[in-house]
Coordinates of C-alpha atoms in Angstrom, one line a residue:
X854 CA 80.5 159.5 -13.6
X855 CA 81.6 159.7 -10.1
X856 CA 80.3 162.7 -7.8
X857 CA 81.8 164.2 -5.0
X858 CA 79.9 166.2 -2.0
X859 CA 81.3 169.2 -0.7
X860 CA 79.6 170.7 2.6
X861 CA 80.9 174.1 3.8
X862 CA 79.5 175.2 7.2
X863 CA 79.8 178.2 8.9
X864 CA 78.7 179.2 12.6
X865 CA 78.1 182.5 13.6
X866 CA 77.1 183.9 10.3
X867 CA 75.4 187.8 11.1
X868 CA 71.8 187.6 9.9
X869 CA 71.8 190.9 8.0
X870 CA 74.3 189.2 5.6
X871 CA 71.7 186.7 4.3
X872 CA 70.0 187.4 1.1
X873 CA 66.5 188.9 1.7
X874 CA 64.6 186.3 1.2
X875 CA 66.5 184.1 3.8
X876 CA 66.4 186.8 6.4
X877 CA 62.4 187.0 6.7
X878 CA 61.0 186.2 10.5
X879 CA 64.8 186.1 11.3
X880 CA 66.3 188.9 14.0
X881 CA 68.1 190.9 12.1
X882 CA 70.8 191.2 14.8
X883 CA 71.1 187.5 15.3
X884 CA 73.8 185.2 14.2
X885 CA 72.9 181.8 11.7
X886 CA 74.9 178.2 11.4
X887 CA 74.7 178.1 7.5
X888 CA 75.7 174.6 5.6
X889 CA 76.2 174.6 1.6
X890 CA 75.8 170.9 0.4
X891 CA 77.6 171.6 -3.1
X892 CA 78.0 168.4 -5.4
X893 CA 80.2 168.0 -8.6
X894 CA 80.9 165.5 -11.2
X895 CA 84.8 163.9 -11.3
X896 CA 85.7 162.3 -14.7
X897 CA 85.8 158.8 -14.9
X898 CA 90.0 158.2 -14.5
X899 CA 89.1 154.0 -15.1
X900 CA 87.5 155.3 -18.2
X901 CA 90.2 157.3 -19.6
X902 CA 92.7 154.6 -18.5
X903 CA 91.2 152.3 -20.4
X904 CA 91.3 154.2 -23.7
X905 CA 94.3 155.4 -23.5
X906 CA 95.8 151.3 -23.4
X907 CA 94.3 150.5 -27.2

């Protein structure tokens, strides 16, 4: 199986949008750069290929 990484950032993200649990010791009135690393499995298209020749 191949994998592919998606990363999403966003700047200026308002603190008071965070879950809870993220926003502890934060300002509440302060703005956040948040990344999402978010990884997924691609079918193997060689694989297939290959069964679909015999």
């Amino acid at each position: 199986m191949r994998t592919k990484l998606i990363r999403i950032t966003t700047m200026h993200y308002p603190v008071k949008r965070l879950p809870p649990e993220l926003q502890e010791g934060l300002d509440p009135e302060g703005l956040v750069t948040v990344v999402i690393d978010h990884e997924e499995q691609l079918p193997d298209w060689d694989a297939k290929a290959e069964a679909g020749k015999e």
